[in-house]
Amino acid sequence: MRIIQQSHGYAAFEHAFEKAYQFKRDVLFSMVIPIDPVDPLQFYEAGYQMFQGERSFWQDRDGELALIGVGNAQTFTSNPLNDRFTTIQQQWSQFLEHAVYFGVQKIGTGPIIMGGFSFDPRQEAELEWSNFSDGYFQLPSYMLTIDQYGAAFLTTNIICSEGDHAKTIWARIQANKELLFTRLQDHIKDANVVQTIEVNPERWKNTIGFVVKRLQKEEMEKVVLARKIKVEFDGKKRSDTVLERLRDDQPDSFIFSLEVLDSCFIGATPERLVKKENESILSTCLAGSIQRGNTTEEDNRLGQLLLHDEKNLHEHQLVVNMIKSSLTDLCEVVHVPSQPALMKIRDIQHLYTPVKGIASKGISILDYVRNLHPTPALGGTPTHLAMDVIREEEGMNRGFYAAPVGWLDAQGNGEFAVAIRSGLLHDHHAYLYAGCGVVADSDPESEYQETTIKFRPMLRAVGGTIK
């Protein structure tokens, strides 16, 4: 690996230390340099020995950007007592106040935090999610960026503190960087599956039936209910191998990973929540689904059934209406197509409507995330009633499942996906999640089978099976 050196980088680094002494506070130094192309997954794997529990991975579904972080220069968290979206934004803005930047400046490089939020901070905590707060983001020490043209950049983020010695820290950072790039061919030894356990499937079906009766009484229009399965391994499952399988298996999805200590939230989701690139805003309405066909003819027939199915079209329109309303509050202009299209991925096809807008001035992507989460596709309608039902009836803590996960830069740009088709690696287990939209004419067995289909991508990725 050839790293293009920047001779003036150290002078800028010293300036960051001068600011740390001047303001008597930590100051971020962020340096971006072009490097020779490297496979994103190899870079992620190379950080295992040095930065296990401090790695992050993001690859968008359009092939325009990959971000891979190793090491954790700074953590940003929020708790249930705060407005978690505003809290993270305020922490990030204050942290960047005296930052010193050097090198390439373009979207996807420089100081970027990667992470996400819990689905519902009011859900009762469960042990497997104990390493995560309700808002959790990492600033990578080293971040690889691959843009849509295949160009590669390395961002190095260093916290400069009053009293530290600049030359010593600079030398350590350069040594770590060189060591990181010498480990690109590390061999992965991974754990094997012992068993796969469905968690209370009959209870979940009974819950669907109970909620359907409430919907038939018109207490609400729709509730999204999720369930989980538990996969047990004979050792600690490495996120590297899961990412590799997801990337190979789900090329049309957002691929993500967020390690926190001995846990890792990981997945491949087709659903974008929102993307902000300067003034351009893009959100996705993804609700209503049907299986893929075994032949092209059958697949097309199933797609047409979905496009004309009243239940699914109604479910989809609820999401479209909510997202349009949420974006209108923060955009100068919003455009919504009149009819949904089909989004086809390996195991399932969805009704899909892109919504575009022009951002109002001074708005960060986290403002959009706060307005959009949870969409009716993952919560229900009306939102506050559906969320109450989820808390009362679902019987588990979703953690980061079905919640916003993504990245945010220093200018308020970024992208967040809705973390479906996802799971949590924790200790010697994987907890996988899938849900479905329940309406007045839903059938418990059909909804159960739908979630079984939705489990497939993550089950294949971790090596588990389900009957």
mmCIF file with all atom_site columns, N, CA, C and O in Angstrom, residues 235-276:
data_model
loop_
_atom_site.group_PDB
_atom_site.id
_atom_site.type_symbol
_atom_site.label_atom_id
_atom_site.label_alt_id
_atom_site.label_comp_id
_atom_site.label_asym_id
_atom_site.label_entity_id
_atom_site.label_seq_id
_atom_site.pdbx_PDB_ins_code
_atom_site.Cartn_x
_atom_site.Cartn_y
_atom_site.Cartn_z
_atom_site.occupancy
_atom_site.B_iso_or_equiv
_atom_site.pdbx_formal_charge
_atom_site.auth_seq_id
_atom_site.auth_comp_id
_atom_site.auth_asym_id
_atom_site.auth_atom_id
_atom_site.pdbx_PDB_model_num
ATOM 1   N N  . GLY A 1 235 ? -18.216 -20.015 19.452 1.00 0.00 ? 235 GLY A N  1
ATOM 2   C CA . GLY A 1 235 ? -17.225 -19.006 19.823 1.00 0.00 ? 235 GLY A CA 1
ATOM 3   C C  . GLY A 1 235 ? -17.770 -17.643 19.463 1.00 0.00 ? 235 GLY A C  1
ATOM 4   O O  . GLY A 1 235 ? -18.949 -17.492 19.141 1.00 0.00 ? 235 GLY A O  1
ATOM 5   N N  . LYS A 1 236 ? -16.923 -16.626 19.498 1.00 0.00 ? 236 LYS A N  1
ATOM 6   C CA . LYS A 1 236 ? -17.356 -15.278 19.141 1.00 0.00 ? 236 LYS A CA 1
ATOM 7   C C  . LYS A 1 236 ? -17.408 -15.128 17.628 1.00 0.00 ? 236 LYS A C  1
ATOM 8   O O  . LYS A 1 236 ? -16.416 -15.354 16.938 1.00 0.00 ? 236 LYS A O  1
ATOM 9   N N  . LYS A 1 237 ? -18.561 -14.753 17.117 1.00 0.00 ? 237 LYS A N  1
ATOM 10  C CA . LYS A 1 237 ? -18.736 -14.586 15.678 1.00 0.00 ? 237 LYS A CA 1
ATOM 11  C C  . LYS A 1 237 ? -18.105 -13.279 15.224 1.00 0.00 ? 237 LYS A C  1
ATOM 12  O O  . LYS A 1 237 ? -18.384 -12.211 15.777 1.00 0.00 ? 237 LYS A O  1
ATOM 13  N N  . ARG A 1 238 ? -17.268 -13.348 14.187 1.00 0.00 ? 238 ARG A N  1
ATOM 14  C CA . ARG A 1 238 ? -16.614 -12.143 13.683 1.00 0.00 ? 238 ARG A CA 1
ATOM 15  C C  . ARG A 1 238 ? -17.485 -11.428 12.670 1.00 0.00 ? 238 ARG A C  1
ATOM 16  O O  . ARG A 1 238 ? -18.063 -12.041 11.768 1.00 0.00 ? 238 ARG A O  1
ATOM 17  N N  . SER A 1 239 ? -17.551 -10.113 12.833 1.00 0.00 ? 239 SER A N  1
ATOM 18  C CA . SER A 1 239 ? -18.364 -9.317  11.917 1.00 0.00 ? 239 SER A CA 1
ATOM 19  C C  . SER A 1 239 ? -17.771 -9.290  10.514 1.00 0.00 ? 239 SER A C  1
ATOM 20  O O  . SER A 1 239 ? -18.494 -9.068  9.532  1.00 0.00 ? 239 SER A O  1
ATOM 21  N N  . ASP A 1 240 ? -16.474 -9.539  10.384 1.00 0.00 ? 240 ASP A N  1
ATOM 22  C CA . ASP A 1 240 ? -15.812 -9.532  9.072  1.00 0.00 ? 240 ASP A CA 1
ATOM 23  C C  . ASP A 1 240 ? -16.456 -10.510 8.104  1.00 0.00 ? 240 ASP A C  1
ATOM 24  O O  . ASP A 1 240 ? -16.755 -10.180 6.948  1.00 0.00 ? 240 ASP A O  1
ATOM 25  N N  . THR A 1 241 ? -16.664 -11.749 8.578  1.00 0.00 ? 241 THR A N  1
ATOM 26  C CA . THR A 1 241 ? -17.219 -12.770 7.693  1.00 0.00 ? 241 THR A CA 1
ATOM 27  C C  . THR A 1 241 ? -18.687 -12.487 7.370  1.00 0.00 ? 241 THR A C  1
ATOM 28  O O  . THR A 1 241 ? -19.144 -12.767 6.265  1.00 0.00 ? 241 THR A O  1
ATOM 29  N N  . VAL A 1 242 ? -19.416 -11.927 8.334  1.00 0.00 ? 242 VAL A N  1
ATOM 30  C CA . VAL A 1 242 ? -20.812 -11.585 8.088  1.00 0.00 ? 242 VAL A CA 1
ATOM 31  C C  . VAL A 1 242 ? -20.893 -10.481 7.038  1.00 0.00 ? 242 VAL A C  1
ATOM 32  O O  . VAL A 1 242 ? -21.710 -10.542 6.108  1.00 0.00 ? 242 VAL A O  1
ATOM 33  N N  . LEU A 1 243 ? -20.043 -9.470  7.153  1.00 0.00 ? 243 LEU A N  1
ATOM 34  C CA . LEU A 1 243 ? -20.011 -8.388  6.171  1.00 0.00 ? 243 LEU A CA 1
ATOM 35  C C  . LEU A 1 243 ? -19.688 -8.915  4.777  1.00 0.00 ? 243 LEU A C  1
ATOM 36  O O  . LEU A 1 243 ? -20.298 -8.490  3.786  1.00 0.00 ? 243 LEU A O  1
ATOM 37  N N  . GLU A 1 244 ? -18.736 -9.817  4.697  1.00 0.00 ? 244 GLU A N  1
ATOM 38  C CA . GLU A 1 244 ? -18.340 -10.356 3.398  1.00 0.00 ? 244 GLU A CA 1
ATOM 39  C C  . GLU A 1 244 ? -19.519 -11.062 2.723  1.00 0.00 ? 244 GLU A C  1
ATOM 40  O O  . GLU A 1 244 ? -19.778 -10.874 1.533  1.00 0.00 ? 244 GLU A O  1
ATOM 41  N N  . ARG A 1 245 ? -20.252 -11.839 3.493  1.00 0.00 ? 245 ARG A N  1
ATOM 42  C CA . ARG A 1 245 ? -21.402 -12.552 2.930  1.00 0.00 ? 245 ARG A CA 1
ATOM 43  C C  . ARG A 1 245 ? -22.513 -11.581 2.540  1.00 0.00 ? 245 ARG A C  1
ATOM 44  O O  . ARG A 1 245 ? -23.158 -11.741 1.509  1.00 0.00 ? 245 ARG A O  1
ATOM 45  N N  . LEU A 1 246 ? -22.746 -10.590 3.376  1.00 0.00 ? 246 LEU A N  1
ATOM 46  C CA . LEU A 1 246 ? -23.778 -9.601  3.054  1.00 0.00 ? 246 LEU A CA 1
ATOM 47  C C  . LEU A 1 246 ? -23.425 -8.833  1.790  1.00 0.00 ? 246 LEU A C  1
ATOM 48  O O  . LEU A 1 246 ? -24.290 -8.578  0.941  1.00 0.00 ? 246 LEU A O  1
ATOM 49  N N  . ARG A 1 247 ? -22.180 -8.456  1.666  1.00 0.00 ? 247 ARG A N  1
ATOM 50  C CA . ARG A 1 247 ? -21.763 -7.692  0.490  1.00 0.00 ? 247 ARG A CA 1
ATOM 51  C C  . ARG A 1 247 ? -21.904 -8.511  -0.788 1.00 0.00 ? 247 ARG A C  1
ATOM 52  O O  . ARG A 1 247 ? -22.332 -7.993  -1.830 1.00 0.00 ? 247 ARG A O  1
ATOM 53  N N  . ASP A 1 248 ? -21.580 -9.794  -0.700 1.00 0.00 ? 248 ASP A N  1
ATOM 54  C CA . ASP A 1 248 ? -21.705 -10.662 -1.868 1.00 0.00 ? 248 ASP A CA 1
ATOM 55  C C  . ASP A 1 248 ? -23.163 -10.994 -2.172 1.00 0.00 ? 248 ASP A C  1
ATOM 56  O O  . ASP A 1 248 ? -23.558 -11.125 -3.336 1.00 0.00 ? 248 ASP A O  1
ATOM 57  N N  . ASP A 1 249 ? -23.965 -11.116 -1.126 1.00 0.00 ? 249 ASP A N  1
ATOM 58  C CA . ASP A 1 249 ? -25.335 -11.611 -1.242 1.00 0.00 ? 249 ASP A CA 1
ATOM 59  C C  . ASP A 1 249 ? -26.360 -10.505 -1.516 1.00 0.00 ? 249 ASP A C  1
ATOM 60  O O  . ASP A 1 249 ? -27.392 -10.744 -2.146 1.00 0.00 ? 249 ASP A O  1
ATOM 61  N N  . GLN A 1 250 ? -26.069 -9.282  -1.027 1.00 0.00 ? 250 GLN A N  1
ATOM 62  C CA . GLN A 1 250 ? -27.038 -8.188  -1.097 1.00 0.00 ? 250 GLN A CA 1
ATOM 63  C C  . GLN A 1 250 ? -26.399 -6.938  -1.710 1.00 0.00 ? 250 GLN A C  1
ATOM 64  O O  . GLN A 1 250 ? -26.303 -5.882  -1.063 1.00 0.00 ? 250 GLN A O  1
ATOM 65  N N  . PRO A 1 251 ? -25.948 -7.001  -2.952 1.00 0.00 ? 251 PRO A N  1
ATOM 66  C CA . PRO A 1 251 ? -25.228 -5.871  -3.550 1.00 0.00 ? 251 PRO A CA 1
ATOM 67  C C  . PRO A 1 251 ? -26.094 -4.637  -3.760 1.00 0.00 ? 251 PRO A C  1
ATOM 68  O O  . PRO A 1 251 ? -25.558 -3.539  -3.925 1.00 0.00 ? 251 PRO A O  1
ATOM 69  N N  . ASP A 1 252 ? -27.420 -4.796  -3.736 1.00 0.00 ? 252 ASP A N  1
ATOM 70  C CA . ASP A 1 252 ? -28.315 -3.659  -3.956 1.00 0.00 ? 252 ASP A CA 1
ATOM 71  C C  . ASP A 1 252 ? -28.835 -3.063  -2.656 1.00 0.00 ? 252 ASP A C  1
ATOM 72  O O  . ASP A 1 252 ? -29.839 -2.338  -2.650 1.00 0.00 ? 252 ASP A O  1
ATOM 73  N N  . SER A 1 253 ? -28.170 -3.348  -1.549 1.00 0.00 ? 253 SER A N  1
ATOM 74  C CA . SER A 1 253 ? -28.588 -2.855  -0.241 1.00 0.00 ? 253 SER A CA 1
ATOM 75  C C  . SER A 1 253 ? -27.510 -1.978  0.383  1.00 0.00 ? 253 SER A C  1
ATOM 76  O O  . SER A 1 253 ? -26.346 -1.988  -0.028 1.00 0.00 ? 253 SER A O  1
ATOM 77  N N  . PHE A 1 254 ? -27.896 -1.209  1.387  1.00 0.00 ? 254 PHE A N  1
ATOM 78  C CA . PHE A 1 254 ? -26.937 -0.530  2.239  1.00 0.00 ? 254 PHE A CA 1
ATOM 79  C C  . PHE A 1 254 ? -26.324 -1.584  3.155  1.00 0.00 ? 254 PHE A C  1
ATOM 80  O O  . PHE A 1 254 ? -27.039 -2.315  3.840  1.00 0.00 ? 254 PHE A O  1
ATOM 81  N N  . ILE A 1 255 ? -25.001 -1.667  3.173  1.00 0.00 ? 255 ILE A N  1
ATOM 82  C CA . ILE A 1 255 ? -24.298 -2.616  4.033  1.00 0.00 ? 255 ILE A CA 1
ATOM 83  C C  . ILE A 1 255 ? -23.673 -1.817  5.178  1.00 0.00 ? 255 ILE A C  1
ATOM 84  O O  . ILE A 1 255 ? -22.960 -0.833  4.940  1.00 0.00 ? 255 ILE A O  1
ATOM 85  N N  . PHE A 1 256 ? -23.913 -2.237  6.412  1.00 0.00 ? 256 PHE A N  1
ATOM 86  C CA . PHE A 1 256 ? -23.404 -1.452  7.542  1.00 0.00 ? 256 PHE A CA 1
ATOM 87  C C  . PHE A 1 256 ? -22.964 -2.352  8.683  1.00 0.00 ? 256 PHE A C  1
ATOM 88  O O  . PHE A 1 256 ? -23.411 -3.493  8.824  1.00 0.00 ? 256 PHE A O  1
ATOM 89  N N  . SER A 1 257 ? -22.072 -1.799  9.485  1.00 0.00 ? 257 SER A N  1
ATOM 90  C CA . SER A 1 257 ? -21.589 -2.474  10.684 1.00 0.00 ? 257 SER A CA 1
ATOM 91  C C  . SER A 1 257 ? -21.151 -1.417  11.688 1.00 0.00 ? 257 SER A C  1
ATOM 92  O O  . SER A 1 257 ? -20.530 -0.417  11.317 1.00 0.00 ? 257 SER A O  1
ATOM 93  N N  . LEU A 1 258 ? -21.488 -1.635  12.946 1.00 0.00 ? 258 LEU A N  1
ATOM 94  C CA . LEU A 1 258 ? -21.080 -0.730  14.024 1.00 0.00 ? 258 LEU A CA 1
ATOM 95  C C  . LEU A 1 258 ? -20.684 -1.559  15.232 1.00 0.00 ? 258 LEU A C  1
ATOM 96  O O  . LEU A 1 258 ? -21.532 -2.142  15.909 1.00 0.00 ? 258 LEU A O  1
ATOM 97  N N  . GLU A 1 259 ? -19.378 -1.636  15.479 1.00 0.00 ? 259 GLU A N  1
ATOM 98  C CA . GLU A 1 259 ? -18.869 -2.374  16.634 1.00 0.00 ? 259 GLU A CA 1
ATOM 99  C C  . GLU A 1 259 ? -18.830 -1.475  17.860 1.00 0.00 ? 259 GLU A C  1
ATOM 100 O O  . GLU A 1 259 ? -18.360 -0.336  17.791 1.00 0.00 ? 259 GLU A O  1
ATOM 101 N N  . VAL A 1 260 ? -19.304 -2.025  18.974 1.00 0.00 ? 260 VAL A N  1
ATOM 102 C CA . VAL A 1 260 ? -19.224 -1.337  20.269 1.00 0.00 ? 260 VAL A CA 1
ATOM 103 C C  . VAL A 1 260 ? -18.790 -2.385  21.295 1.00 0.00 ? 260 VAL A C  1
ATOM 104 O O  . VAL A 1 260 ? -19.571 -3.272  21.649 1.00 0.00 ? 260 VAL A O  1
ATOM 105 N N  . LEU A 1 261 ? -17.534 -2.300  21.718 1.00 0.00 ? 261 LEU A N  1
ATOM 106 C CA . LEU A 1 261 ? -16.956 -3.270  22.652 1.00 0.00 ? 261 LEU A CA 1
ATOM 107 C C  . LEU A 1 261 ? -17.097 -4.685  22.076 1.00 0.00 ? 261 LEU A C  1
ATOM 108 O O  . LEU A 1 261 ? -16.628 -4.944  20.985 1.00 0.00 ? 261 LEU A O  1
ATOM 109 N N  . ASP A 1 262 ? -17.785 -5.593  22.795 1.00 0.00 ? 262 ASP A N  1
ATOM 110 C CA . ASP A 1 262 ? -17.888 -6.969  22.300 1.00 0.00 ? 262 ASP A CA 1
ATOM 111 C C  . ASP A 1 262 ? -19.190 -7.216  21.539 1.00 0.00 ? 262 ASP A C  1
ATOM 112 O O  . ASP A 1 262 ? -19.596 -8.362  21.350 1.00 0.00 ? 262 ASP A O  1
ATOM 113 N N  . SER A 1 263 ? -19.845 -6.145  21.103 1.00 0.00 ? 263 SER A N  1
ATOM 114 C CA . SER A 1 263 ? -21.075 -6.259  20.320 1.00 0.00 ? 263 SER A CA 1
ATOM 115 C C  . SER A 1 263 ? -20.881 -5.627  18.948 1.00 0.00 ? 263 SER A C  1
ATOM 116 O O  . SER A 1 263 ? -20.018 -4.770  18.768 1.00 0.00 ? 263 SER A O  1
ATOM 117 N N  . CYS A 1 264 ? -21.733 -6.035  18.003 1.00 0.00 ? 264 CYS A N  1
ATOM 118 C CA . CYS A 1 264 ? -21.686 -5.432  16.678 1.00 0.00 ? 264 CYS A CA 1
ATOM 119 C C  . CYS A 1 264 ? -23.084 -5.456  16.075 1.00 0.00 ? 264 CYS A C  1
ATOM 120 O O  . CYS A 1 264 ? -23.689 -6.527  15.922 1.00 0.00 ? 264 CYS A O  1
ATOM 121 N N  . PHE A 1 265 ? -23.592 -4.275  15.728 1.00 0.00 ? 265 PHE A N  1
ATOM 122 C CA . PHE A 1 265 ? -24.856 -4.186  15.008 1.00 0.00 ? 265 PHE A CA 1
ATOM 123 C C  . PHE A 1 265 ? -24.537 -4.166  13.528 1.00 0.00 ? 265 PHE A C  1
ATOM 124 O O  . PHE A 1 265 ? -23.712 -3.374  13.063 1.00 0.00 ? 265 PHE A O  1
ATOM 125 N N  . ILE A 1 266 ? -25.196 -5.042  12.763 1.00 0.00 ? 266 ILE A N  1
ATOM 126 C CA . ILE A 1 266 ? -24.759 -5.288  11.392 1.00 0.00 ? 266 ILE A CA 1
ATOM 127 C C  . ILE A 1 266 ? -25.961 -5.658  10.526 1.00 0.00 ? 266 ILE A C  1
ATOM 128 O O  . ILE A 1 266 ? -26.938 -6.230  11.021 1.00 0.00 ? 266 ILE A O  1
ATOM 129 N N  . GLY A 1 267 ? -25.901 -5.293  9.243  1.00 0.00 ? 267 GLY A N  1
ATOM 130 C CA . GLY A 1 267 ? -27.027 -5.639  8.389  1.00 0.00 ? 267 GLY A CA 1
ATOM 131 C C  . GLY A 1 267 ? -26.859 -5.196  6.952  1.00 0.00 ? 267 GLY A C  1
ATOM 132 O O  . GLY A 1 267 ? -25.843 -4.595  6.569  1.00 0.00 ? 267 GLY A O  1
ATOM 133 N N  . ALA A 1 268 ? -27.880 -5.505  6.162  1.00 0.00 ? 268 ALA A N  1
ATOM 134 C CA . ALA A 1 268 ? -27.940 -5.114  4.752  1.00 0.00 ? 268 ALA A CA 1
ATOM 135 C C  . ALA A 1 268 ? -29.377 -4.705  4.465  1.00 0.00 ? 268 ALA A C  1
ATOM 136 O O  . ALA A 1 268 ? -30.239 -5.558  4.262  1.00 0.00 ? 268 ALA A O  1
ATOM 137 N N  . THR A 1 269 ? -29.649 -3.429  4.478  1.00 0.00 ? 269 THR A N  1
ATOM 138 C CA . THR A 1 269 ? -31.008 -2.941  4.340  1.00 0.00 ? 269 THR A CA 1
ATOM 139 C C  . THR A 1 269 ? -31.236 -2.282  2.983  1.00 0.00 ? 269 THR A C  1
ATOM 140 O O  . THR A 1 269 ? -30.371 -1.550  2.501  1.00 0.00 ? 269 THR A O  1
ATOM 141 N N  . PRO A 1 270 ? -32.400 -2.505  2.368  1.00 0.00 ? 270 PRO A N  1
ATOM 142 C CA . PRO A 1 270 ? -32.689 -1.826  1.108  1.00 0.00 ? 270 PRO A CA 1
ATOM 143 C C  . PRO A 1 270 ? -33.245 -0.428  1.299  1.00 0.00 ? 270 PRO A C  1
ATOM 144 O O  . PRO A 1 270 ? -33.406 0.305   0.331  1.00 0.00 ? 270 PRO A O  1
ATOM 145 N N  . GLU A 1 271 ? -33.533 -0.044  2.554  1.00 0.00 ? 271 GLU A N  1
ATOM 146 C CA . GLU A 1 271 ? -34.344 1.148   2.799  1.00 0.00 ? 271 GLU A CA 1
ATOM 147 C C  . GLU A 1 271 ? -33.537 2.363   3.248  1.00 0.00 ? 271 GLU A C  1
ATOM 148 O O  . GLU A 1 271 ? -32.952 2.368   4.330  1.00 0.00 ? 271 GLU A O  1
ATOM 149 N N  . ARG A 1 272 ? -33.535 3.368   2.418  1.00 0.00 ? 272 ARG A N  1
ATOM 150 C CA . ARG A 1 272 ? -32.948 4.659   2.788  1.00 0.00 ? 272 ARG A CA 1
ATOM 151 C C  . ARG A 1 272 ? -33.960 5.449   3.617  1.00 0.00 ? 272 ARG A C  1
ATOM 152 O O  . ARG A 1 272 ? -35.135 5.522   3.274  1.00 0.00 ? 272 ARG A O  1
ATOM 153 N N  . LEU A 1 273 ? -33.489 6.063   4.706  1.00 0.00 ? 273 LEU A N  1
ATOM 154 C CA . LEU A 1 273 ? -34.346 6.998   5.435  1.00 0.00 ? 273 LEU A CA 1
ATOM 155 C C  . LEU A 1 273 ? -34.212 8.378   4.813  1.00 0.00 ? 273 LEU A C  1
ATOM 156 O O  . LEU A 1 273 ? -35.198 8.971   4.368  1.00 0.00 ? 273 LEU A O  1
ATOM 157 N N  . VAL A 1 274 ? -32.975 8.880   4.741  1.00 0.00 ? 274 VAL A N  1
ATOM 158 C CA . VAL A 1 274 ? -32.764 10.197  4.146  1.00 0.00 ? 274 VAL A CA 1
ATOM 159 C C  . VAL A 1 274 ? -31.291 10.373  3.796  1.00 0.00 ? 274 VAL A C  1
ATOM 160 O O  . VAL A 1 274 ? -30.408 9.863   4.487  1.00 0.00 ? 274 VAL A O  1
ATOM 161 N N  . LYS A 1 275 ? -31.060 11.078  2.694  1.00 0.00 ? 275 LYS A N  1
ATOM 162 C CA . LYS A 1 275 ? -29.713 11.456  2.270  1.00 0.00 ? 275 LYS A CA 1
ATOM 163 C C  . LYS A 1 275 ? -29.693 12.962  2.046  1.00 0.00 ? 275 LYS A C  1
ATOM 164 O O  . LYS A 1 275 ? -30.606 13.512  1.436  1.00 0.00 ? 275 LYS A O  1
ATOM 165 N N  . LYS A 1 276 ? -28.667 13.616  2.558  1.00 0.00 ? 276 LYS A N  1
ATOM 166 C CA . LYS A 1 276 ? -28.498 15.054  2.355  1.00 0.00 ? 276 LYS A CA 1
ATOM 167 C C  . LYS A 1 276 ? -27.123 15.309  1.755  1.00 0.00 ? 276 LYS A C  1
ATOM 168 O O  . LYS A 1 276 ? -26.095 14.935  2.323  1.00 0.00 ? 276 LYS A O  1
#
